[in-house]
XYZ file of C-alpha atoms in Angstrom:
342
model
C 83.842 -120.018 -103.597
C 86.021 -119.018 -106.639
C 83.744 -117.993 -109.634
C 80.735 -116.913 -107.246
C 78.275 -114.600 -109.045
C 75.864 -112.380 -107.369
C 72.781 -111.119 -109.003
C 69.339 -109.352 -108.413
C 65.942 -110.900 -109.128
C 63.043 -109.021 -110.714
C 60.080 -111.205 -110.962
C 56.953 -110.539 -112.713
C 53.246 -111.508 -111.529
C 51.273 -113.394 -113.430
C 48.441 -115.346 -111.467
C 48.916 -119.001 -111.324
C 51.888 -118.508 -113.874
C 53.893 -117.715 -110.724
C 54.448 -121.470 -110.695
C 56.974 -120.879 -113.350
C 58.777 -118.621 -111.573
C 59.008 -121.189 -108.816
C 60.433 -123.785 -111.212
C 62.911 -121.202 -112.074
C 64.156 -120.296 -108.440
C 64.203 -123.768 -107.721
C 66.640 -124.625 -110.342
C 68.867 -121.590 -109.508
C 68.855 -122.233 -105.895
C 70.697 -125.513 -107.159
C 73.516 -123.596 -108.344
C 76.191 -122.935 -105.099
C 77.806 -120.477 -106.913
C 74.818 -117.925 -107.655
C 74.002 -115.794 -104.742
C 70.845 -113.338 -104.666
C 71.274 -109.624 -103.461
C 67.608 -108.093 -104.369
C 64.552 -109.461 -105.062
C 61.389 -107.115 -106.257
C 58.251 -108.541 -107.207
C 54.517 -107.833 -107.409
C 51.602 -109.958 -107.114
C 52.649 -113.799 -107.710
C 56.705 -112.251 -108.008
C 56.213 -110.903 -104.733
C 54.939 -114.196 -103.513
C 57.788 -115.965 -104.703
C 60.312 -113.608 -103.455
C 58.886 -113.452 -100.067
C 58.717 -117.528 -100.023
C 62.208 -117.398 -101.310
C 63.708 -114.950 -98.810
C 61.776 -116.740 -95.727
C 62.908 -120.209 -96.901
C 66.491 -118.689 -96.912
C 66.346 -117.434 -93.711
C 65.201 -120.837 -92.030
C 66.880 -123.336 -93.770
C 69.300 -121.798 -96.569
C 68.823 -122.841 -100.040
C 67.164 -126.183 -99.394
C 64.893 -124.302 -96.864
C 64.021 -122.000 -99.694
C 63.149 -124.623 -102.128
C 60.984 -126.531 -99.615
C 59.237 -123.531 -98.806
C 58.306 -122.617 -102.443
C 56.994 -126.002 -102.885
C 55.189 -126.050 -99.797
C 53.830 -122.749 -100.667
C 52.931 -123.535 -104.468
C 51.342 -127.092 -103.219
C 49.224 -125.444 -100.764
C 47.832 -123.012 -103.460
C 47.124 -125.884 -105.323
C 45.180 -127.993 -102.733
C 43.213 -125.146 -102.270
C 41.870 -125.483 -105.657
C 40.334 -128.544 -107.636
C 41.838 -130.641 -110.465
C 41.203 -129.579 -113.950
C 42.720 -130.527 -117.501
C 45.918 -129.292 -118.626
C 45.387 -127.732 -121.946
C 47.507 -126.130 -124.615
C 45.734 -124.543 -127.656
C 47.579 -126.721 -130.035
C 47.181 -129.921 -128.198
C 43.461 -129.784 -126.534
C 41.610 -127.106 -127.729
C 38.169 -126.347 -125.795
C 37.415 -126.186 -122.567
C 40.233 -125.069 -120.158
C 38.886 -123.478 -117.231
C 36.197 -124.949 -114.411
C 32.955 -123.545 -115.510
C 32.342 -122.477 -111.743
C 35.181 -120.164 -112.078
C 34.274 -119.052 -115.581
C 30.666 -118.113 -113.988
C 32.206 -116.622 -110.772
C 34.659 -114.223 -113.378
C 31.450 -113.397 -115.281
C 29.556 -112.048 -112.322
C 32.659 -109.785 -111.431
C 32.003 -107.593 -114.521
C 28.494 -106.806 -112.573
C 28.995 -107.074 -108.885
C 32.081 -105.665 -106.719
C 33.983 -107.805 -104.359
C 32.262 -105.977 -101.524
C 28.753 -107.409 -102.774
C 30.165 -110.935 -103.925
C 32.500 -111.235 -101.089
C 31.039 -109.206 -98.125
C 33.121 -110.820 -95.623
C 36.444 -110.548 -97.724
C 37.210 -114.353 -97.601
C 40.703 -114.869 -99.077
C 42.356 -118.470 -99.216
C 45.640 -116.846 -99.778
C 45.730 -115.183 -96.755
C 45.283 -118.414 -94.530
C 48.185 -119.758 -96.546
C 50.434 -116.619 -95.907
C 49.658 -116.274 -92.373
C 50.636 -120.373 -92.076
C 53.516 -120.837 -94.052
C 55.549 -117.400 -93.850
C 57.047 -116.333 -90.740
C 57.391 -112.346 -91.317
C 59.078 -111.860 -88.127
C 61.835 -114.008 -89.243
C 61.601 -112.438 -92.626
C 62.304 -108.945 -91.095
C 65.086 -109.875 -88.877
C 67.094 -112.540 -90.448
C 66.265 -112.258 -94.509
C 69.637 -112.590 -96.309
C 68.197 -110.645 -99.315
C 66.782 -107.408 -99.659
C 63.204 -107.299 -100.380
C 60.838 -104.897 -102.536
C 57.160 -105.846 -102.504
C 55.033 -103.565 -105.210
C 51.530 -102.717 -104.469
C 49.405 -99.933 -106.079
C 48.029 -97.023 -104.141
C 44.411 -97.022 -105.321
C 43.325 -93.187 -104.599
C 46.660 -91.935 -106.683
C 47.236 -95.147 -108.768
C 50.929 -94.983 -108.360
C 53.376 -97.556 -107.165
C 54.031 -98.264 -103.538
C 57.144 -100.313 -102.805
C 57.435 -101.966 -99.508
C 60.984 -102.952 -98.213
C 61.474 -106.308 -96.314
C 62.593 -104.837 -93.050
C 58.898 -103.519 -92.439
C 57.116 -106.152 -94.459
C 54.363 -107.883 -93.055
C 51.448 -110.128 -94.706
C 49.364 -107.072 -95.323
C 51.807 -105.829 -97.421
C 52.109 -109.186 -99.105
C 48.500 -109.772 -99.639
C 47.813 -105.978 -100.992
C 50.827 -106.869 -103.731
C 48.340 -109.724 -105.135
C 45.097 -108.102 -104.533
C 42.946 -108.491 -107.643
C 40.292 -105.702 -107.324
C 37.808 -107.719 -109.395
C 38.054 -110.534 -107.092
C 38.812 -109.049 -103.711
C 38.284 -106.255 -101.369
C 41.321 -103.499 -101.206
C 43.846 -104.333 -98.361
C 43.944 -101.292 -96.242
C 47.488 -100.298 -94.690
C 47.400 -97.104 -92.582
C 44.329 -96.038 -93.895
C 45.154 -96.271 -97.617
C 43.841 -99.041 -100.046
C 45.946 -101.013 -102.117
C 45.593 -103.143 -105.203
C 47.853 -105.658 -107.224
C 51.163 -104.113 -107.805
C 51.029 -105.335 -111.261
C 49.182 -102.435 -112.451
C 51.924 -99.646 -111.621
C 54.883 -101.634 -111.224
C 55.300 -105.535 -112.539
C 57.963 -105.580 -111.655
C 59.567 -102.784 -110.431
C 63.285 -102.528 -111.361
C 64.435 -99.184 -109.836
C 64.970 -100.395 -106.240
C 67.349 -103.329 -107.839
C 69.558 -100.442 -109.310
C 69.340 -97.872 -106.674
C 69.310 -100.103 -103.207
C 71.900 -102.884 -104.542
C 75.249 -103.349 -104.928
C 75.320 -106.187 -107.688
C 75.010 -104.804 -111.269
C 73.591 -107.843 -112.427
C 69.388 -108.122 -112.783
C 67.840 -111.260 -113.886
C 64.109 -110.119 -115.238
C 61.646 -113.429 -115.417
C 58.848 -112.547 -117.431
C 55.311 -114.059 -117.234
C 53.068 -112.092 -119.663
C 53.735 -111.944 -123.216
C 55.247 -108.862 -124.896
C 54.172 -110.035 -127.976
C 51.464 -111.959 -129.531
C 51.492 -114.561 -132.273
C 48.358 -112.876 -133.884
C 45.744 -110.381 -132.810
C 42.837 -111.889 -131.039
C 39.312 -111.894 -132.206
C 37.534 -113.746 -129.921
C 35.955 -112.064 -126.604
C 38.141 -113.845 -124.047
C 40.976 -113.516 -126.112
C 40.686 -109.607 -126.378
C 40.439 -109.302 -122.821
C 43.136 -111.207 -122.106
C 45.280 -109.391 -124.274
C 44.220 -106.160 -123.118
C 44.885 -107.407 -119.403
C 48.612 -108.395 -120.381
C 49.286 -104.954 -122.454
C 47.964 -103.041 -118.983
C 50.111 -105.358 -116.954
C 53.253 -105.036 -118.786
C 52.908 -101.344 -119.466
C 54.471 -99.956 -116.507
C 57.657 -102.266 -116.462
C 57.967 -101.852 -120.486
C 58.217 -97.765 -119.598
C 60.542 -98.369 -116.820
C 63.020 -100.410 -119.134
C 62.707 -98.138 -121.762
C 63.483 -95.233 -119.696
C 66.513 -97.296 -118.370
C 67.639 -97.753 -121.848
C 67.452 -94.363 -122.664
C 69.485 -93.349 -119.630
C 72.192 -95.799 -120.557
C 72.206 -94.279 -124.101
C 72.690 -90.851 -122.601
C 75.445 -91.971 -120.169
C 77.220 -93.399 -122.794
C 77.474 -90.237 -124.850
C 78.625 -88.461 -121.835
C 80.908 -90.419 -119.864
C 83.202 -87.664 -118.471
C 79.827 -86.327 -116.781
C 79.271 -88.927 -114.767
C 78.235 -89.058 -111.224
C 77.509 -92.076 -108.998
C 74.070 -92.282 -110.278
C 75.222 -92.257 -114.000
C 78.028 -94.538 -113.162
C 75.591 -96.854 -111.565
C 72.962 -97.140 -114.660
C 76.108 -97.218 -116.842
C 77.340 -100.276 -115.248
C 73.703 -102.232 -114.960
C 73.929 -105.471 -116.427
C 70.457 -107.333 -117.601
C 69.673 -110.772 -118.213
C 66.001 -112.247 -118.883
C 64.331 -115.493 -118.761
C 60.900 -115.073 -120.689
C 58.066 -117.870 -121.120
C 56.558 -115.644 -124.096
C 56.355 -118.696 -126.386
C 54.653 -121.228 -123.353
C 52.298 -118.646 -122.682
C 51.296 -118.178 -126.104
C 50.017 -121.750 -126.234
C 48.193 -121.614 -123.171
C 44.460 -121.313 -123.008
C 43.618 -117.505 -122.350
C 42.232 -118.601 -118.727
C 45.755 -119.716 -117.562
C 46.249 -117.252 -115.149
C 43.617 -118.427 -113.082
C 43.816 -122.104 -112.912
C 45.198 -122.947 -109.820
C 45.129 -126.816 -109.970
C 48.109 -128.451 -108.492
C 48.459 -130.473 -111.454
C 48.849 -127.364 -113.719
C 51.003 -125.668 -111.338
C 53.522 -128.741 -111.251
C 53.347 -128.827 -115.027
C 54.391 -125.203 -115.051
C 57.155 -125.734 -112.214
C 58.722 -128.268 -114.842
C 58.589 -125.740 -117.529
C 60.220 -123.372 -115.137
C 63.211 -125.591 -114.355
C 63.785 -126.495 -118.085
C 63.775 -122.912 -119.027
C 66.411 -122.389 -116.006
C 68.477 -124.803 -117.063
C 68.450 -123.686 -120.565
C 69.098 -119.985 -119.504
C 72.289 -121.275 -117.307
C 73.649 -123.316 -120.145
C 73.656 -120.292 -122.643
C 74.357 -116.923 -120.208
C 75.908 -118.317 -116.454
C 79.235 -116.821 -117.790
C 77.711 -113.236 -118.915
C 76.586 -112.584 -115.083
C 79.208 -110.610 -113.553
C 80.590 -109.211 -117.025
C 78.030 -108.190 -119.273
C 74.515 -107.922 -120.221
C 72.875 -111.168 -121.865
C 70.081 -109.042 -123.607
C 70.044 -105.857 -125.717
C 67.288 -103.928 -123.522
C 67.657 -101.042 -126.585
C 66.628 -103.834 -129.164
C 63.797 -105.433 -126.899
C 62.191 -102.268 -124.985
C 63.201 -99.560 -126.973
C 65.355 -96.752 -125.758
C 62.510 -94.240 -124.883
C 63.414 -91.759 -127.696
C 60.881 -90.465 -130.167
C 63.138 -91.540 -133.154
């Protein structure tokens, strides 16, 4: 097809906010000129990436859209209805009191005490909906799923050719709520702590030079929080963004150095120099949501986020589709810095 473009996707985790990414992917899948090569994700980003890959393997683009819808609908139906609220529209209670009560207990008791049988509703959804044998054998995209190795605190990236349900569940394992997922004798937690998402597999393992980053957690807040919940939420956001910011600053520094010494470039340097970055961020929306937004998995809320995601993807396509394959549509030096002390 004339004008066909191939991109890689870097999908950030963020709990229920992953439904925003669902909407973004749903809209992008409607563009026949746009193909995907590599998908890198952690936590909810990994769930979206694997559902997309499994759907593509089973039924092409429409199969991917259907599986994403089925997955998030199952997540929503496993929850219970709550009021959708934005701070500027409906101040006050934003989350079921039962969920707040449970989260309060996690500050004093571990999941090994609160959940000794390791009950995880997400496991059932993953087991029922994702055909990992099909993903390993026929997925038309490269998959990179990030998890945090508990003992070392380092990032482990699992690839699609060997991916199992345990790898995906490890990527989304919140240590305050769920017991660590053990793989080959090693314990793993949510990948967001060590790489949210990991960018380097898309640069080193994929041919496409275009990377579209989907961000769910605010890099900036309108103002410093003063409430206890707001402070805890901002600490979590900073923590979950830190590895991504470090990686992007390192890439920015590398591109800056490579740009100064073009005559010394080897294969890696040429790859870094050619990399083109694009981004769909949801910062303005997330800044308006209640602090507990990432734990609200009611179907009504997830559907609202899906629609918001579709709208943001539409706006991005209108503004930046001509940049794909030609140039970066964001300035990573300006957004993330270049890692230099000056």
